[in-house]
Coordinates of C-alpha atoms in Angstrom, one line a residue:
M1 CA -405.9 46.2 -25.9
D2 CA -402.9 44.1 -24.4
E3 CA -399.4 45.1 -24.5
S4 CA -398.8 43.7 -27.8
G5 CA -401.7 45.1 -29.5
K6 CA -399.9 48.4 -29.9
S7 CA -397.1 46.9 -32.1
Q8 CA -398.8 44.9 -34.6
D9 CA -397.2 44.6 -38.2
P10 CA -399.9 46.0 -40.5
E11 CA -397.1 46.9 -43.2
E12 CA -396.7 44.5 -45.8
S13 CA -393.9 42.2 -45.1
V14 CA -392.8 41.3 -48.7
R15 CA -392.8 44.5 -50.7
P16 CA -391.5 44.0 -54.2
Q17 CA -390.3 47.4 -55.6
P18 CA -390.7 48.9 -58.9
P19 CA -387.3 49.5 -60.5
E20 CA -385.8 52.7 -59.6
P21 CA -384.8 55.5 -62.5
P22 CA -381.2 55.3 -63.0
E23 CA -378.8 57.0 -60.8
R24 CA -377.0 60.2 -61.8
N25 CA -374.4 60.2 -59.2
N26 CA -371.5 58.3 -60.6
A27 CA -369.6 57.9 -57.3
P28 CA -372.1 56.0 -54.9
K29 CA -370.6 55.8 -51.3
G30 CA -371.5 52.4 -49.2
P31 CA -372.7 53.3 -45.8
T32 CA -371.2 51.6 -42.5
P33 CA -373.2 50.3 -39.7
G34 CA -374.6 52.8 -37.3
K35 CA -374.3 55.4 -40.1
K36 CA -377.4 57.0 -41.3
K37 CA -378.3 56.9 -45.1
S38 CA -380.6 59.0 -46.7
G39 CA -384.1 57.6 -47.1
G40 CA -383.1 54.3 -45.3
G41 CA -382.5 55.2 -41.7
I42 CA -379.8 53.8 -39.6
L43 CA -377.8 50.9 -40.9
M44 CA -377.5 48.2 -38.3
G45 CA -375.9 45.2 -40.4
R46 CA -376.1 43.1 -43.6
P47 CA -377.4 39.7 -42.9
F48 CA -377.3 37.4 -45.8
G49 CA -375.7 40.5 -47.5
V50 CA -379.0 42.5 -47.3
P51 CA -378.7 45.9 -45.5
V52 CA -381.0 46.3 -42.4
Y53 CA -382.1 49.8 -41.5
V54 CA -384.0 51.1 -38.5
A55 CA -386.1 54.0 -39.5
P56 CA -386.2 57.1 -37.1
S57 CA -389.8 56.3 -36.5
W58 CA -388.8 53.2 -34.8
F59 CA -387.4 55.2 -31.8
L60 CA -390.8 56.6 -31.4
V61 CA -392.8 53.3 -31.4
A62 CA -390.2 51.9 -29.0
A63 CA -390.7 54.7 -26.6
L64 CA -394.7 54.2 -27.0
I65 CA -394.3 50.3 -26.4
T66 CA -392.0 50.9 -23.4
W67 CA -394.4 53.2 -21.9
V68 CA -397.7 51.3 -22.7
F69 CA -395.9 47.9 -21.6
G70 CA -394.4 49.6 -18.3
G71 CA -397.8 50.7 -17.2
Q72 CA -399.0 47.1 -17.6
L73 CA -396.0 45.9 -15.6
E74 CA -396.9 48.3 -12.7
R75 CA -400.0 46.4 -12.3
V76 CA -398.6 42.8 -12.8
L77 CA -395.2 43.3 -11.0
P78 CA -395.5 46.5 -8.9
E79 CA -392.4 45.7 -7.0
L80 CA -390.3 46.3 -9.8
G81 CA -390.8 50.3 -9.4
V82 CA -389.1 52.5 -12.1
A83 CA -387.0 49.3 -13.3
R84 CA -390.1 48.1 -15.2
Y85 CA -389.4 50.5 -17.8
L86 CA -386.1 48.9 -18.5
V87 CA -387.8 45.7 -18.8
S88 CA -390.3 47.3 -21.1
L89 CA -387.5 48.5 -23.3
F90 CA -386.0 45.2 -23.5
F91 CA -389.6 43.8 -24.4
A92 CA -389.7 46.6 -27.2
V93 CA -386.3 45.6 -28.6
A94 CA -387.0 41.8 -28.3
F95 CA -390.3 42.2 -30.3
Y96 CA -388.7 44.0 -33.2
A97 CA -386.0 41.3 -33.3
S98 CA -388.9 38.8 -33.7
V99 CA -390.1 41.2 -36.7
L100 CA -386.4 41.2 -38.0
V101 CA -386.6 37.4 -38.0
H102 CA -390.2 37.6 -39.8
E103 CA -388.4 39.8 -42.8
L104 CA -385.3 37.5 -42.8
A105 CA -387.7 34.7 -43.6
H106 CA -388.9 36.5 -46.6
T107 CA -385.3 37.5 -47.6
V108 CA -383.8 34.0 -47.5
A109 CA -386.9 32.8 -49.6
A110 CA -386.4 35.6 -52.1
I111 CA -382.7 34.8 -52.3
R112 CA -383.4 31.2 -52.6
F113 CA -385.6 32.1 -55.8
K114 CA -383.1 34.5 -57.0
L115 CA -384.8 37.8 -56.5
P116 CA -382.6 40.5 -55.5
V117 CA -383.6 42.3 -52.0
R118 CA -382.8 45.8 -51.7
R119 CA -383.1 46.2 -48.1
I120 CA -385.0 45.4 -44.9
Q121 CA -386.3 48.4 -42.9
L122 CA -387.8 48.3 -39.5
Q123 CA -390.3 51.1 -39.2
F124 CA -393.1 52.5 -36.9
F125 CA -395.5 49.7 -37.6
G126 CA -393.5 46.7 -38.2
G127 CA -390.8 45.7 -40.8
V128 CA -390.7 45.5 -44.7
S129 CA -388.4 43.6 -47.1
E130 CA -388.1 45.4 -50.2
I131 CA -387.6 42.9 -53.1
E132 CA -386.9 44.2 -56.5
K133 CA -388.6 41.8 -58.7
E134 CA -391.7 39.9 -58.8
T135 CA -391.8 36.0 -58.5
E136 CA -392.1 34.0 -61.7
T137 CA -394.9 31.6 -60.8
P138 CA -397.8 31.8 -58.4
G139 CA -396.3 28.8 -56.2
R140 CA -393.2 30.8 -55.4
E141 CA -395.4 34.0 -54.7
F142 CA -397.2 31.9 -52.2
V143 CA -394.2 30.4 -50.5
L144 CA -392.5 33.9 -50.4
A145 CA -395.4 35.5 -48.7
F146 CA -396.1 32.5 -46.1
V147 CA -392.6 32.0 -44.7
G148 CA -392.8 35.4 -42.8
P149 CA -396.2 34.4 -40.9
L150 CA -394.8 30.9 -40.6
L151 CA -391.7 32.1 -38.7
S152 CA -393.7 34.3 -36.5
L153 CA -395.9 31.4 -35.7
V154 CA -392.8 29.3 -34.9
L155 CA -391.5 32.1 -32.5
A156 CA -394.7 32.2 -30.8
G157 CA -394.4 28.4 -30.2
V158 CA -390.8 29.0 -29.0
F159 CA -391.9 31.7 -26.5
Y160 CA -394.9 29.5 -25.3
A161 CA -392.4 26.8 -24.7
G162 CA -390.2 29.0 -22.7
M163 CA -393.2 30.1 -20.5
Q164 CA -393.5 26.5 -19.3
L165 CA -389.9 26.6 -17.9
V166 CA -390.2 29.6 -15.8
E167 CA -392.5 30.7 -13.1
P168 CA -395.7 32.6 -13.9
G169 CA -395.8 36.0 -12.6
T170 CA -392.0 36.8 -12.9
V171 CA -390.2 39.1 -15.0
P172 CA -389.1 36.4 -17.6
G173 CA -392.6 34.9 -17.4
V174 CA -394.4 38.0 -18.3
L175 CA -391.8 39.0 -21.0
L176 CA -392.1 35.5 -22.7
A177 CA -395.9 35.9 -22.6
G178 CA -396.0 39.2 -24.1
L179 CA -393.6 38.1 -26.9
M180 CA -395.8 35.0 -27.5
I181 CA -398.9 37.0 -27.8
S182 CA -397.2 39.7 -30.0
N183 CA -395.7 37.2 -32.5
L184 CA -399.2 35.5 -32.5
I185 CA -400.8 38.7 -33.5
V186 CA -398.2 39.5 -36.0
A187 CA -398.7 36.1 -37.7
V188 CA -402.5 36.2 -37.8
F189 CA -402.7 40.0 -38.9
N190 CA -400.4 39.3 -41.7
L191 CA -402.3 36.2 -42.7
L192 CA -405.4 38.5 -43.5
P193 CA -406.2 38.1 -47.2
G194 CA -405.5 41.5 -48.4
L195 CA -402.8 43.4 -49.8
P196 CA -400.3 44.8 -48.7
L197 CA -400.2 42.0 -46.0
D198 CA -398.8 38.7 -46.5
G199 CA -402.2 37.1 -46.8
G200 CA -402.9 39.4 -49.5
R201 CA -399.9 38.0 -51.6
M202 CA -401.1 34.6 -50.9
L203 CA -404.5 35.6 -52.2
R204 CA -402.9 37.1 -55.3
A205 CA -401.0 33.8 -55.9
L206 CA -404.1 31.7 -55.7
V207 CA -406.1 33.9 -58.0
W208 CA -402.9 34.0 -60.3
K209 CA -402.9 30.4 -60.3
I210 CA -406.7 30.1 -61.3
T211 CA -406.8 32.6 -63.8
G212 CA -403.3 32.5 -65.3
R213 CA -403.0 36.3 -64.9
P214 CA -401.0 37.9 -62.1
M215 CA -402.8 41.3 -62.7
S216 CA -406.0 39.4 -61.8
G217 CA -404.7 38.3 -58.6
T218 CA -403.5 41.9 -57.7
I219 CA -406.6 43.5 -58.4
A220 CA -408.6 40.9 -56.5
A221 CA -406.0 41.2 -53.4
A222 CA -406.0 45.0 -53.6
W223 CA -409.9 45.4 -53.3
V224 CA -410.0 42.7 -50.6
G225 CA -407.3 44.9 -48.9
R226 CA -409.4 48.0 -49.3
A227 CA -412.2 46.1 -47.8
L228 CA -410.2 45.0 -44.9
A229 CA -408.9 48.7 -44.3
V230 CA -412.6 49.6 -44.1
T231 CA -413.4 46.9 -41.6
V232 CA -410.5 47.6 -39.3
L233 CA -411.4 51.5 -39.2
I234 CA -415.0 50.6 -38.3
G235 CA -414.8 47.2 -36.5
L236 CA -411.6 47.7 -34.2
P237 CA -413.2 50.4 -32.3
L238 CA -416.6 48.5 -32.1
L239 CA -414.9 45.4 -30.8
T240 CA -413.3 47.3 -28.2
H241 CA -416.3 49.3 -27.1
T242 CA -418.3 46.1 -26.8
G243 CA -415.8 44.4 -24.8
A244 CA -415.1 41.6 -27.4
L245 CA -411.4 42.2 -27.1
G246 CA -411.3 41.1 -23.4
T247 CA -412.0 44.6 -21.6
A248 CA -415.2 45.0 -19.9
R249 CA -417.3 47.8 -21.1
P250 CA -417.8 49.9 -17.9
E251 CA -413.7 49.9 -17.8
I252 CA -413.3 51.7 -21.2
G253 CA -412.7 55.3 -20.8
G254 CA -412.9 58.1 -23.2
A255 CA -409.0 58.2 -23.5
D256 CA -409.1 54.4 -24.4
S257 CA -411.7 54.8 -27.0
L258 CA -409.8 57.6 -28.6
T259 CA -406.8 55.8 -28.5
D260 CA -408.3 52.5 -30.1
A261 CA -410.0 55.0 -32.8
L262 CA -406.7 56.7 -33.6
L263 CA -405.0 53.2 -33.9
A264 CA -407.7 51.8 -36.2
A265 CA -407.5 55.0 -38.3
I266 CA -403.8 54.5 -38.7
L267 CA -404.2 50.9 -39.6
A268 CA -406.7 51.4 -42.0
A269 CA -404.7 54.1 -43.8
I270 CA -401.7 51.9 -44.0
I271 CA -403.7 49.0 -45.3
W272 CA -405.6 51.1 -47.8
T273 CA -402.5 53.0 -49.2
G274 CA -400.6 49.8 -49.4
A275 CA -403.3 48.1 -51.5
G276 CA -403.4 51.0 -53.7
N277 CA -399.7 51.1 -54.2
S278 CA -399.5 47.5 -55.0
L279 CA -402.1 48.0 -57.7
R280 CA -400.3 50.7 -59.0
M281 CA -397.0 49.0 -59.0
A282 CA -398.3 46.0 -60.8
R283 CA -399.8 48.5 -63.6
L284 CA -396.4 50.1 -63.8
R285 CA -394.8 46.6 -64.2
E286 CA -397.0 46.1 -67.1
R287 CA -395.9 49.1 -68.7
L288 CA -392.3 48.8 -68.2
P289 CA -391.7 46.6 -71.3
D290 CA -392.7 49.9 -73.3
L291 CA -389.4 51.3 -71.8
T292 CA -387.0 50.2 -74.5
A293 CA -383.5 51.4 -75.5
R294 CA -384.4 51.3 -79.0
T295 CA -387.4 53.7 -78.5
L296 CA -385.8 56.1 -76.3
T297 CA -382.6 56.5 -78.0
R298 CA -381.7 59.8 -79.8
R299 CA -380.2 59.7 -83.3
A300 CA -376.6 60.5 -83.4
V301 CA -374.0 61.7 -85.8
P302 CA -370.4 60.7 -85.6
V303 CA -367.9 63.7 -85.4
E304 CA -363.9 63.6 -84.8
T305 CA -362.7 65.1 -81.8
D306 CA -361.3 68.3 -83.0
T307 CA -364.5 69.1 -85.0
P308 CA -366.0 72.6 -83.7
L309 CA -369.0 72.6 -81.8
S310 CA -370.8 74.8 -84.3
E311 CA -370.0 72.4 -87.2
A312 CA -371.1 69.5 -85.3
L313 CA -374.3 70.8 -84.4
R314 CA -374.9 71.8 -87.9
R315 CA -374.4 68.3 -89.2
A316 CA -376.4 67.0 -86.5
N317 CA -379.5 69.4 -87.6
D318 CA -378.9 68.6 -91.1
A319 CA -379.3 64.9 -90.4
G320 CA -382.2 65.4 -87.8
A321 CA -380.1 64.0 -85.1
R322 CA -380.1 65.2 -81.4
A323 CA -376.8 63.7 -80.2
L324 CA -373.0 63.5 -81.1
V325 CA -370.7 60.6 -80.9
V326 CA -366.9 61.2 -81.0
V327 CA -365.1 58.7 -83.3
D328 CA -361.4 58.1 -84.3
R329 CA -360.2 58.2 -87.8
Q330 CA -361.3 54.6 -88.2
G331 CA -364.7 55.5 -87.3
T332 CA -364.5 53.7 -83.9
P333 CA -366.7 55.5 -81.2
T334 CA -364.5 56.8 -78.3
A335 CA -366.5 59.3 -76.5
L336 CA -369.9 60.8 -76.0
V337 CA -370.7 64.7 -76.2
R338 CA -372.3 65.6 -72.9
E339 CA -375.6 67.3 -73.5
A340 CA -375.3 69.7 -70.6
A341 CA -371.8 70.5 -71.8
I342 CA -373.2 71.7 -75.0
V343 CA -375.9 74.0 -73.4
G344 CA -373.3 75.6 -71.1
V345 CA -371.2 76.9 -74.2
P346 CA -372.4 80.3 -75.5
D347 CA -373.3 80.5 -79.2
H348 CA -370.5 83.0 -79.9
R349 CA -368.0 80.5 -78.4
R350 CA -369.2 77.3 -80.4
P351 CA -367.1 77.9 -83.4
W352 CA -363.9 77.7 -81.3
V353 CA -364.7 74.9 -79.1
P354 CA -363.8 71.3 -80.2
V355 CA -366.2 68.6 -79.4
G356 CA -363.7 66.6 -77.7
A357 CA -363.3 69.3 -74.9
L358 CA -367.1 68.6 -74.2
S359 CA -366.9 64.8 -74.4
Q360 CA -366.8 61.7 -71.8
D361 CA -364.9 58.8 -72.7
L362 CA -366.8 55.6 -73.3
K363 CA -366.1 53.5 -70.3
D364 CA -367.1 49.8 -69.5
G365 CA -370.8 49.7 -69.2
M366 CA -371.4 52.9 -71.2
R367 CA -372.4 50.7 -74.2
V368 CA -375.9 49.7 -74.1
S369 CA -377.6 47.1 -76.2
A370 CA -380.7 48.6 -78.5
E371 CA -382.7 45.4 -77.3
L372 CA -382.6 46.1 -73.7
A373 CA -386.0 46.9 -72.3
G374 CA -388.0 47.3 -69.1
E375 CA -386.5 46.2 -65.7
D376 CA -383.3 44.9 -67.6
L377 CA -382.7 48.2 -69.0
L378 CA -383.3 50.1 -65.8
E379 CA -381.0 47.8 -63.8
Y380 CA -378.1 48.1 -66.3
L381 CA -378.4 51.7 -66.3
R382 CA -378.5 51.7 -62.3
A383 CA -375.5 49.2 -62.2
T384 CA -373.2 51.9 -64.4
P385 CA -374.3 55.4 -63.8
A386 CA -373.8 58.0 -66.4
T387 CA -375.7 60.8 -68.1
E388 CA -375.5 59.3 -71.6
Y389 CA -374.9 55.8 -73.0
L390 CA -373.8 54.7 -76.6
V391 CA -376.5 52.5 -77.9
V392 CA -375.4 49.6 -80.5
E393 CA -376.8 46.9 -82.3
E394 CA -376.0 43.4 -81.7
T395 CA -373.6 43.6 -84.7
G396 CA -371.7 46.5 -82.9
E397 CA -372.9 49.0 -85.3
I398 CA -373.9 52.4 -83.6
Y399 CA -377.6 53.0 -83.2
G400 CA -377.5 56.4 -81.3
V401 CA -377.2 57.9 -77.7
L402 CA -379.2 57.2 -74.9
S403 CA -379.9 60.0 -72.4
T404 CA -380.7 59.1 -68.8
G405 CA -382.9 62.2 -68.5
D406 CA -384.9 60.7 -71.4
V407 CA -385.3 57.5 -69.5
E408 CA -386.1 59.2 -66.2
R409 CA -389.0 61.2 -68.0
A410 CA -390.3 57.9 -69.6
F411 CA -390.4 56.3 -66.2
V412 CA -392.1 59.3 -64.5
S413 CA -394.5 59.2 -67.3
A414 CA -395.4 55.5 -66.9
M415 CA -395.9 56.2 -63.2
A416 CA -398.1 59.2 -63.5
R417 CA -400.6 57.6 -65.9
K418 CA -404.0 57.0 -64.1
V419 CA -404.4 53.4 -62.7
G420 CA -407.4 51.7 -63.5
S421 CA -409.1 49.4 -61.0

């Protein structure tokens, strides 16, 4: 394989994310460039306001590209000596800069369509733009998926034009050739019509347009993606072994065959897993409307702040309620009694502890409409983290208390259901 064949972008470039369950941490800290964030990697910047992370696995693939490309430079430009590895490292960084441009194309399109982008992450096998919501129309879905490969093709053309301005067989000429080939491979690979690749999302958009059902498009593109994974697993080693990729058969050694088989297995696993995840995500989004504030809310009883906990719990039990709302003498809610605080009070102490000592004042964002549901509900809770929320009717009347724990359990239950194909 050529120097760019080891650094393809098999990851889905556009990855709409299922909403996360609400955060319990009430004091999130914003990372700074160069600092590591849990689960994200190293934050390198925020183009267009979207954080760009480099995963630790990137350094592994950068070292691999440096080693492989350096070995090829030894044959093409032997006069470089050990300096070839500095040139190879520059190539690895430049290639991933091209991948970042690919992802930024998706990001700009998502912003144009008013879709929130959680982050961009550069990983072992390319990059991922994590978009939090699905597009509303198949046309936008197609455009959002297509702009990434389009930018990679444009970059390949730019590097090809640059090759015409330099001498072949020189360091600039070899670098430009490698970057041209790499971006061409990224574009072609991502245009393959199977999830989780960009081409799979384009196929999903087409089926969605024809059938009128986004789920039909997801199912079709996911199964094509699985077929593509099997094709890569079997076909890539066969193409290499037969010399179809440009290497004469007698020159292929056992180590090369093993490397190609391992690469094919990794690519196939990523594609197969990504296709399944895309299908699972779509099923989850179908179930999200069932997560409504009204159905998840606990019935609550109003109590005044000086009411003993034992008396408040007695009233709740008599009313069949599972939550307590602290109100003033006019009946206006002022605070919520925290479930965790109640559990921490021993039975023999409850007659002597007022509910006011166990409550959390109602702050901005802690009042939730009973009509909120699905992604809108999760987004609202994530924007204003708390353990409990007061749920109110449109008239302002108290409906009950919504526990973050109940929402999380419902969310996990929706994700855990078996996904039909």
